[in-house]
PDB file of C-alpha atoms in Angstrom:
ATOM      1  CA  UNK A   1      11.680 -13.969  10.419  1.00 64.00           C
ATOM      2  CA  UNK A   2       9.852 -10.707  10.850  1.00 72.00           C
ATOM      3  CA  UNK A   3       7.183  -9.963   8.940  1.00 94.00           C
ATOM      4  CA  UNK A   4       3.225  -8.789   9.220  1.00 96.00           C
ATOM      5  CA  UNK A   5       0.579 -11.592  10.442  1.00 97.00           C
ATOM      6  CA  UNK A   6      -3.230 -10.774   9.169  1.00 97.00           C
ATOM      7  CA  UNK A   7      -5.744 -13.472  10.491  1.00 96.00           C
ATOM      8  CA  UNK A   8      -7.882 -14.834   8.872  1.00 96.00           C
ATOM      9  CA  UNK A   9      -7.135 -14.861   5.431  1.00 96.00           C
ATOM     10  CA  UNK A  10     -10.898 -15.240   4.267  1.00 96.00           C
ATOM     11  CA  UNK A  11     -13.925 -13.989   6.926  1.00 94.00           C
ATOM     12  CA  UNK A  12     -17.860 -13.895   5.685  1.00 91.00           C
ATOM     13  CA  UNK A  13     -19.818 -11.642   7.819  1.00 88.00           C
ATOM     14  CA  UNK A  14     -23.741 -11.915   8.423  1.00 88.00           C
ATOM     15  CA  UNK A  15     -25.973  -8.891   7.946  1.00 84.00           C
ATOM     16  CA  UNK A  16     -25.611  -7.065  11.648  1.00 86.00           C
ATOM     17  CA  UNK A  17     -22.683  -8.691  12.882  1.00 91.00           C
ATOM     18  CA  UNK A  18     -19.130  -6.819  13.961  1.00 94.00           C
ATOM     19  CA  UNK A  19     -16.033  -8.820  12.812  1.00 95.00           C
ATOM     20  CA  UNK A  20     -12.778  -8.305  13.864  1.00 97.00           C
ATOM     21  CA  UNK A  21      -9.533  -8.633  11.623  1.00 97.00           C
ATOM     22  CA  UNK A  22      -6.234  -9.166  13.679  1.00 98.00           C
ATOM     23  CA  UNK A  23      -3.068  -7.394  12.535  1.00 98.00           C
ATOM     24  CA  UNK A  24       0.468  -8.151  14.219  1.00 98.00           C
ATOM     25  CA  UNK A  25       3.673  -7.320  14.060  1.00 97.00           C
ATOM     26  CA  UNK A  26       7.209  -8.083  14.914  1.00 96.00           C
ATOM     27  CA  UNK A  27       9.046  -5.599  13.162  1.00 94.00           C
ATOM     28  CA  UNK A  28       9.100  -3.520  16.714  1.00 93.00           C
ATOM     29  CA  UNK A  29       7.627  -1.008  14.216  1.00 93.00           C
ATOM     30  CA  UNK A  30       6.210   2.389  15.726  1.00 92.00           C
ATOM     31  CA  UNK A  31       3.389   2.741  13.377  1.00 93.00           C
ATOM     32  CA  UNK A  32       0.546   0.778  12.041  1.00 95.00           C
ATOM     33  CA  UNK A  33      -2.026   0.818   8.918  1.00 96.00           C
ATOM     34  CA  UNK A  34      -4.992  -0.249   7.842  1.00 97.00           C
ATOM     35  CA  UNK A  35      -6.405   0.182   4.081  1.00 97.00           C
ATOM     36  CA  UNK A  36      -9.086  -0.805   2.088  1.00 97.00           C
ATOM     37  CA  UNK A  37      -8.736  -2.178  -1.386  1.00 95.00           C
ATOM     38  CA  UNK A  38     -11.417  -2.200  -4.028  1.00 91.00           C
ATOM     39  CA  UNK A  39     -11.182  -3.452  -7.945  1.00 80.00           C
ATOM     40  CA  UNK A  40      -9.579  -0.233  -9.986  1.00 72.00           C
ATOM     41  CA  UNK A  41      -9.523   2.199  -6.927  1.00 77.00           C
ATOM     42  CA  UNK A  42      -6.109   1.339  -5.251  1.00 84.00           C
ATOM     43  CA  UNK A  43      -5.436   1.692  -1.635  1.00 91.00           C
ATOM     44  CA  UNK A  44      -7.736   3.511   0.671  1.00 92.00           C
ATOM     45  CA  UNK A  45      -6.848   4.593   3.925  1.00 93.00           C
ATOM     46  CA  UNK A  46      -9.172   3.616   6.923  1.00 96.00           C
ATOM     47  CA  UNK A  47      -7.316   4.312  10.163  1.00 97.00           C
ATOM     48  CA  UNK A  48      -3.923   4.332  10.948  1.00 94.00           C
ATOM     49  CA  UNK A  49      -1.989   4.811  14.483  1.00 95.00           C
ATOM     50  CA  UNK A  50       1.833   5.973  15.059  1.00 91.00           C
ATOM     51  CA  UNK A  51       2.292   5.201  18.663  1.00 92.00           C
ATOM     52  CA  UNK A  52       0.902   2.917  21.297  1.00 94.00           C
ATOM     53  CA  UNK A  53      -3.113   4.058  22.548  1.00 95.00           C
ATOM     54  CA  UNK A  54      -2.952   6.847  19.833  1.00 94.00           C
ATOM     55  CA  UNK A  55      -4.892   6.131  16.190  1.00 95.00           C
ATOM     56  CA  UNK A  56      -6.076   8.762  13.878  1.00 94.00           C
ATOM     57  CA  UNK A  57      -8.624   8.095  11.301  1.00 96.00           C
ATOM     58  CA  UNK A  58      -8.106   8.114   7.424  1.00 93.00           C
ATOM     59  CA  UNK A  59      -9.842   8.988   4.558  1.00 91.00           C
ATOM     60  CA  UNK A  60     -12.826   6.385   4.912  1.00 95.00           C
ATOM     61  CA  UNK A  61     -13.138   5.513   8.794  1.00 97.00           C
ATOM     62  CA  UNK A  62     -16.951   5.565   9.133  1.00 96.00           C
ATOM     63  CA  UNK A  63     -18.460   2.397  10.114  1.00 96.00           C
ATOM     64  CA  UNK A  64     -14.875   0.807  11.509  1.00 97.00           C
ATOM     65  CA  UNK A  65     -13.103   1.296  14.405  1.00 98.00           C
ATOM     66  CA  UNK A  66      -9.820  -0.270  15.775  1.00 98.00           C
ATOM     67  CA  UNK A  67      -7.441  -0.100  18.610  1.00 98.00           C
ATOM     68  CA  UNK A  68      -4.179   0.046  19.476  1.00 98.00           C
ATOM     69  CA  UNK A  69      -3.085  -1.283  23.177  1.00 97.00           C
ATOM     70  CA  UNK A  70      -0.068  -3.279  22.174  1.00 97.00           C
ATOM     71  CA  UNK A  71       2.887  -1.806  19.716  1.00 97.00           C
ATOM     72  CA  UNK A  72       2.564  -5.097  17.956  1.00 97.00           C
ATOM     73  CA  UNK A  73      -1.439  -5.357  17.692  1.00 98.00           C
ATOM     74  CA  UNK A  74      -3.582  -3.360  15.839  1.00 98.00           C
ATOM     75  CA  UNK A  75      -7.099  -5.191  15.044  1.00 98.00           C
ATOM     76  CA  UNK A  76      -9.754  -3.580  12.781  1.00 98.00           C
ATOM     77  CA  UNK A  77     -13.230  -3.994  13.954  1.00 97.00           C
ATOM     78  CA  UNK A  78     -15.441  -3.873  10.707  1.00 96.00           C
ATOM     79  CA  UNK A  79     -18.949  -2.807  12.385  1.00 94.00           C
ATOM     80  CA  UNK A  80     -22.687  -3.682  11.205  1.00 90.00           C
ATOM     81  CA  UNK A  81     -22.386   0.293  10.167  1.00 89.00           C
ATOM     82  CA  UNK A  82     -20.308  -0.415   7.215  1.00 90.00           C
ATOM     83  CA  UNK A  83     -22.926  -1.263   4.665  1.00 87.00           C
ATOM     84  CA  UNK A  84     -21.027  -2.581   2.285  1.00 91.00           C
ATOM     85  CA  UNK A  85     -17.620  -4.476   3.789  1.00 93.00           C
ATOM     86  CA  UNK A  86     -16.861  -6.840   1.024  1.00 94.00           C
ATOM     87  CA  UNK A  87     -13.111  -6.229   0.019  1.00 95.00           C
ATOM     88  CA  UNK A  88      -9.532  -7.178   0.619  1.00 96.00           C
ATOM     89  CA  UNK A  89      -8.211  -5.541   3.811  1.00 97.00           C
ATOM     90  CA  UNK A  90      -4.740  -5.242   3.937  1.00 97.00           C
ATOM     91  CA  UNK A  91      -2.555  -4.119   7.231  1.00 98.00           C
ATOM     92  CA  UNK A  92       0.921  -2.159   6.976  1.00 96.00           C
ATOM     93  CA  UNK A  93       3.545  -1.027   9.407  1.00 95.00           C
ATOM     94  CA  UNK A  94       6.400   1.213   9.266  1.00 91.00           C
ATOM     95  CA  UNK A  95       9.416   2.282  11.810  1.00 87.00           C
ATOM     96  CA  UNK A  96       8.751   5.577  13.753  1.00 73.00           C
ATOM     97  CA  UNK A  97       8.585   9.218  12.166  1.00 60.00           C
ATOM     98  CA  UNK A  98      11.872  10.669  11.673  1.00 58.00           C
ATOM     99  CA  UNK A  99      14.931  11.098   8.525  1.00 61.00           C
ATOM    100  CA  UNK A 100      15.885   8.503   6.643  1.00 69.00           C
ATOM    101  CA  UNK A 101      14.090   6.028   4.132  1.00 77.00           C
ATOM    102  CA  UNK A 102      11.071   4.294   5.893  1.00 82.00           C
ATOM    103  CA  UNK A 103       8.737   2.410   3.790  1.00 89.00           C
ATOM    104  CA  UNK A 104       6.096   0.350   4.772  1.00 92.00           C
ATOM    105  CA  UNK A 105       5.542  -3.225   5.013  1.00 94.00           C
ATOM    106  CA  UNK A 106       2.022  -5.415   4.734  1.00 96.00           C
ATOM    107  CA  UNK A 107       0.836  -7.842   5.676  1.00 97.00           C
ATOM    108  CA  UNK A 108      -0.817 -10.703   2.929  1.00 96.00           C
ATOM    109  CA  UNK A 109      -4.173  -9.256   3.862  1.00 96.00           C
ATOM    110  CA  UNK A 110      -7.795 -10.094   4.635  1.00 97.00           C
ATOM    111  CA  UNK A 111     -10.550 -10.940   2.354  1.00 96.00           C
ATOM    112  CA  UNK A 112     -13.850 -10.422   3.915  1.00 95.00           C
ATOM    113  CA  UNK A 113     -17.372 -11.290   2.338  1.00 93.00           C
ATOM    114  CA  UNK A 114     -21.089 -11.075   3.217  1.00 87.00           C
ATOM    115  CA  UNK A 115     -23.291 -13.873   3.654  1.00 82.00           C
TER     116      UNK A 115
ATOM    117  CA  UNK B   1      -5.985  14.024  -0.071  1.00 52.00           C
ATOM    118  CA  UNK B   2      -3.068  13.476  -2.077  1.00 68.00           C
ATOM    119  CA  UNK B   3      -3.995  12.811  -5.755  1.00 80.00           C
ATOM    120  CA  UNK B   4      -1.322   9.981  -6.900  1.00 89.00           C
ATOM    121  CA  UNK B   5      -2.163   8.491 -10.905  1.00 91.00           C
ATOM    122  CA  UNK B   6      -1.554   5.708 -12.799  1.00 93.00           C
ATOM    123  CA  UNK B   7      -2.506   3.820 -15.649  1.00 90.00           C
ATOM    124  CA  UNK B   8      -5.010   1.212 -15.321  1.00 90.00           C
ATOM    125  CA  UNK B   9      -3.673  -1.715 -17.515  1.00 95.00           C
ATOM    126  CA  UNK B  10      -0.768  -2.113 -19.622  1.00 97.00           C
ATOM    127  CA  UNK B  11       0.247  -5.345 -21.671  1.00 97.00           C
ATOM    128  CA  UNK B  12       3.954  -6.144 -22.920  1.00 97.00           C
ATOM    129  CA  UNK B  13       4.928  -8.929 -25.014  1.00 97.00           C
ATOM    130  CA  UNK B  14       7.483 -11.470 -22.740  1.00 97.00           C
ATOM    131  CA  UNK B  15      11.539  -9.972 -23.500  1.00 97.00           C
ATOM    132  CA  UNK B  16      10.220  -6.052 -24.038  1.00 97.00           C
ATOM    133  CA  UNK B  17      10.494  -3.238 -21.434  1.00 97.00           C
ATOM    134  CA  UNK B  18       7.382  -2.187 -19.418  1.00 98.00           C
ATOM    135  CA  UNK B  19       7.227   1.291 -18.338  1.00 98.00           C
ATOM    136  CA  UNK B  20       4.686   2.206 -15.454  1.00 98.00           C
ATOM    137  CA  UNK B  21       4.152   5.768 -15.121  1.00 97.00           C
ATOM    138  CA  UNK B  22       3.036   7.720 -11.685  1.00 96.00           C
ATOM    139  CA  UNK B  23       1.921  11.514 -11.473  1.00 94.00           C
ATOM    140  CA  UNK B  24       1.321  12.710  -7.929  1.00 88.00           C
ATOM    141  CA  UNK B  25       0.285  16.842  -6.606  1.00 82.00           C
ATOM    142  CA  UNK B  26       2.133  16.890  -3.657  1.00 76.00           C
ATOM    143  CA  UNK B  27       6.014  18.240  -4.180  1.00 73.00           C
ATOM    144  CA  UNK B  28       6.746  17.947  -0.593  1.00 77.00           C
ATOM    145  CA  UNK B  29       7.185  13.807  -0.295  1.00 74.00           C
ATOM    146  CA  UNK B  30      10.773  12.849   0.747  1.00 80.00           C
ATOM    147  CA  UNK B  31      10.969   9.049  -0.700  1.00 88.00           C
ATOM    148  CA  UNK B  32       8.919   7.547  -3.649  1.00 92.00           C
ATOM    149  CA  UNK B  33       8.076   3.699  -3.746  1.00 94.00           C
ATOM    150  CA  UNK B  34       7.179   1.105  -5.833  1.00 97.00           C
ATOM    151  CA  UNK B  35       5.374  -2.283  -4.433  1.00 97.00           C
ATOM    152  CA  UNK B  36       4.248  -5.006  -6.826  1.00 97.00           C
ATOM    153  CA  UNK B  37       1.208  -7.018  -5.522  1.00 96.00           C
ATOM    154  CA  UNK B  38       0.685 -10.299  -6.634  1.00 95.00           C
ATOM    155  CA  UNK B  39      -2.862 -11.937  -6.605  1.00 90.00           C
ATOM    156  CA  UNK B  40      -4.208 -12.183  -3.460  1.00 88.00           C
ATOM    157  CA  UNK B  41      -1.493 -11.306  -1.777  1.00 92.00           C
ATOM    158  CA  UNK B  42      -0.040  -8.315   0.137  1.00 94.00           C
ATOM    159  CA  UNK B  43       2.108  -5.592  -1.200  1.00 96.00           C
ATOM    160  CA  UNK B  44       5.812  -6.282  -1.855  1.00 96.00           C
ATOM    161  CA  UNK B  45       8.378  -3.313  -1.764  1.00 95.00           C
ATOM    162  CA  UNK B  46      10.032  -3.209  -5.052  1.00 96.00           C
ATOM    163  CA  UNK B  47      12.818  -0.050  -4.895  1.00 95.00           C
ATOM    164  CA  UNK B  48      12.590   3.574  -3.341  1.00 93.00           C
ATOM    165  CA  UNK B  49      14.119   7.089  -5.112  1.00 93.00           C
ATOM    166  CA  UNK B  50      14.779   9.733  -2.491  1.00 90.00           C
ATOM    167  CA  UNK B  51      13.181  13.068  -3.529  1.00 87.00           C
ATOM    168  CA  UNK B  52      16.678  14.438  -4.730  1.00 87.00           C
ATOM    169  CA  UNK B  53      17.711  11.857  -7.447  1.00 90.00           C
ATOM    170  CA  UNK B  54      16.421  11.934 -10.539  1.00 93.00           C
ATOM    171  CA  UNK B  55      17.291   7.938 -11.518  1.00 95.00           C
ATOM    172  CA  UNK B  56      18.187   4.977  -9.496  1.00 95.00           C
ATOM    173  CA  UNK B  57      19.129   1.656 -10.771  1.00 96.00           C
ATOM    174  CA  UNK B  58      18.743  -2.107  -9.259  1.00 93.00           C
ATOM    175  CA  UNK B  59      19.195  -4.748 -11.940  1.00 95.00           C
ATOM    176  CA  UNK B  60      16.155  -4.943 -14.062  1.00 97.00           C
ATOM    177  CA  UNK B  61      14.029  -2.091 -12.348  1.00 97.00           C
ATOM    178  CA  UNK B  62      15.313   1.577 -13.214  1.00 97.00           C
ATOM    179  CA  UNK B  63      13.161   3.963 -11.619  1.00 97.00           C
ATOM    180  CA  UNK B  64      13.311   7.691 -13.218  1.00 97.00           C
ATOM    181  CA  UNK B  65      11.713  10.558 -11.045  1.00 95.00           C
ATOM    182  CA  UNK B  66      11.220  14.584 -12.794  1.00 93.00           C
ATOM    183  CA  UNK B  67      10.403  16.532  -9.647  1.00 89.00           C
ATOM    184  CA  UNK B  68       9.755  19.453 -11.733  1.00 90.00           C
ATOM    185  CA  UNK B  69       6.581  17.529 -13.548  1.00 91.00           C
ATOM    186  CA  UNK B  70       6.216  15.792 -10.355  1.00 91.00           C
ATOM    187  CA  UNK B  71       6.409  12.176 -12.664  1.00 94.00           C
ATOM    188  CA  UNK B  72       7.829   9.181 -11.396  1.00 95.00           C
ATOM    189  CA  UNK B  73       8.778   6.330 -13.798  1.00 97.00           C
ATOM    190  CA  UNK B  74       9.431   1.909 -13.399  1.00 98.00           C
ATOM    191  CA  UNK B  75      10.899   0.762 -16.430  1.00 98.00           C
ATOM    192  CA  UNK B  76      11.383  -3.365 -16.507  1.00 98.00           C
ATOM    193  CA  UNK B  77      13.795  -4.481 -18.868  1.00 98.00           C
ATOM    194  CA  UNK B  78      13.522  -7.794 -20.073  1.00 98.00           C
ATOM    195  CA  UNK B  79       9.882  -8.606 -19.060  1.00 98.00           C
ATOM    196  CA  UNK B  80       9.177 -11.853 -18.001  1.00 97.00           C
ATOM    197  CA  UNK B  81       5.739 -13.527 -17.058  1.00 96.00           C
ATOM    198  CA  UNK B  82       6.819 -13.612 -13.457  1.00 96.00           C
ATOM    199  CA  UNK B  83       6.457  -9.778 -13.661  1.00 97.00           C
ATOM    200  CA  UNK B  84       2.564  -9.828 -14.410  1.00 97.00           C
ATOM    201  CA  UNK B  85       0.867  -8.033 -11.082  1.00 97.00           C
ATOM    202  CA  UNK B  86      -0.608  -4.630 -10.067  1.00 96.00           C
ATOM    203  CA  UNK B  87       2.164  -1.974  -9.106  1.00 97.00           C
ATOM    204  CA  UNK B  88       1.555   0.599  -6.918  1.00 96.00           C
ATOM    205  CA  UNK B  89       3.790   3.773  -6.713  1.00 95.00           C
ATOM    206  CA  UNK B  90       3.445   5.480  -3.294  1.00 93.00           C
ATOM    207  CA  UNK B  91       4.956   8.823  -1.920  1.00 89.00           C
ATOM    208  CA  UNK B  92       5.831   9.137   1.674  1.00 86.00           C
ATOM    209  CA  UNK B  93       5.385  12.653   3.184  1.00 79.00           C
ATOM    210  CA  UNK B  94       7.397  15.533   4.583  1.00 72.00           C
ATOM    211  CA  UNK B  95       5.585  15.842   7.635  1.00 69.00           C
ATOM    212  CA  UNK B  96       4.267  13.222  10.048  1.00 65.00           C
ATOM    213  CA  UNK B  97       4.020   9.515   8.789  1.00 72.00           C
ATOM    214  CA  UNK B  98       1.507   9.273   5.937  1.00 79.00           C
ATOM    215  CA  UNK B  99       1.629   7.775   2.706  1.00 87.00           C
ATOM    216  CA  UNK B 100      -0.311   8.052  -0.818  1.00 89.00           C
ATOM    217  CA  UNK B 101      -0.712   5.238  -2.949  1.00 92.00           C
ATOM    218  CA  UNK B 102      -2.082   5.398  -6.643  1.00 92.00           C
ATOM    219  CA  UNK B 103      -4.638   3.219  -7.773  1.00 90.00           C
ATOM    220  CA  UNK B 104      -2.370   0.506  -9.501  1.00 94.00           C
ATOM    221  CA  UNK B 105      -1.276  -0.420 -12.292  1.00 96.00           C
ATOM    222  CA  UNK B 106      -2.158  -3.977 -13.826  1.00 96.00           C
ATOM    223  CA  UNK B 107       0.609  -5.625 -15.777  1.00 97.00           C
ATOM    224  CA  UNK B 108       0.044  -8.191 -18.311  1.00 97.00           C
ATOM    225  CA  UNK B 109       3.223  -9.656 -19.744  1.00 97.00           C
ATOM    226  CA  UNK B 110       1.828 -11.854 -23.196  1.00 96.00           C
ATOM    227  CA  UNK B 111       3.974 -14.892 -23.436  1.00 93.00           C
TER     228      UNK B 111
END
């Protein structure tokens, strides 16, 4: 079936470390999300990319940073910058801009925590 | 960015109707959504209203959207416990790819 793959489900991070969280797709989707999601404050946008080696950053980029070399791949590298990473991390895709009704799709997200 | 509001919380007794509510700014999205997240878990599409209805209707979910008060509406009939999550309603943009989500609303459905 196709669907949105985030690995690993749980990650702890050590003061100064960069983690990665993977983000795949086979929905042969265009575009590809990545939001932040705190208790009470909904989704928050971090980056997001609509075509292959092209990402834009959202509303609350600093201290992440992500690429995009494969239309199905787009990882999020949570850096030692980003002082305080513990939250759920959830990926999202959608088809290609253009008409018609395109929503978005996630992924069951990550939940990172410090150590 | 795009300001999109809910509600917090709301609680319904099992059997009643919920009804989420959604302001957004923004008049120029083309399709509003609701998703339904579950704990721990991703976000689920629900339904979609293109900017030019005013009501669509799939079984128990009846979304209502007033474009003039720019207020979007999910009404559950019968509630049952299966129904307790956060929704989030979500507007997709006129131009380019972007989407606003509000902050969520937590369901409790009281058995």
């Amino acid at each position: 079936d196709g669907g949105i793959t985030q690995s690993p489900k749980y990650l702890f991070r050590k003061e100064g470390q960069n983690v990665t969280l993977s983000c795949e797709q086979n929905l042969n989707h265009d575009a590809m999300y990545w939001y932040r999601q705190d208790p009470g404050q909904g989704l928050r946008l971090i980056y997001y990319s609509q075509i292959v080696n092209d990402f834009q950053k959202g509303d609350i980029a600093e201290g992440y940073s992500v690429s995009r070399e494969k239309k199905e791949s787009f990882p999020l590298t949570v850096t030692s910058a980003q002082k305080n990473p513990t939250a759920f991390y959830l990926c999202a895709s959608s088809p290609s801009t253009g008409g018609g009704n395109q929503p978005q799709h996630f992924g069951d997200g990550t939940r990172l925590s410090i150590l | 960015g795009e300001d999109v509001e809910q509600s917090l919380f709301l609680s319904v007794r099992e059997g009643d109707s919920s009804v989420i509510n959604c302001t957004y700014t923004d008049s120029s999205s083309t399709y509003l959504y609701w998703y339904k997240q579950e704990p721990g878990a991703g976000l689920q599409l629900l339904t979609y209203i293109f900017s030019n209805m005013d009501m669509k209707q799939d079984q128990r979910l009846t979304v209502l959207l007033n474009k003039k008060d720019k207020h979007l509406s999910l009404r559950i009939a019968d509630t049952q416990t299966g129904d307790s999550a956060i929704y989030f309603c979500a507007e997709r943009m006129n131009t380019g790819n972007q989407f606003y989500f509000g902050t969520g609303t937590s369901l409790t459905v009281i058995p």
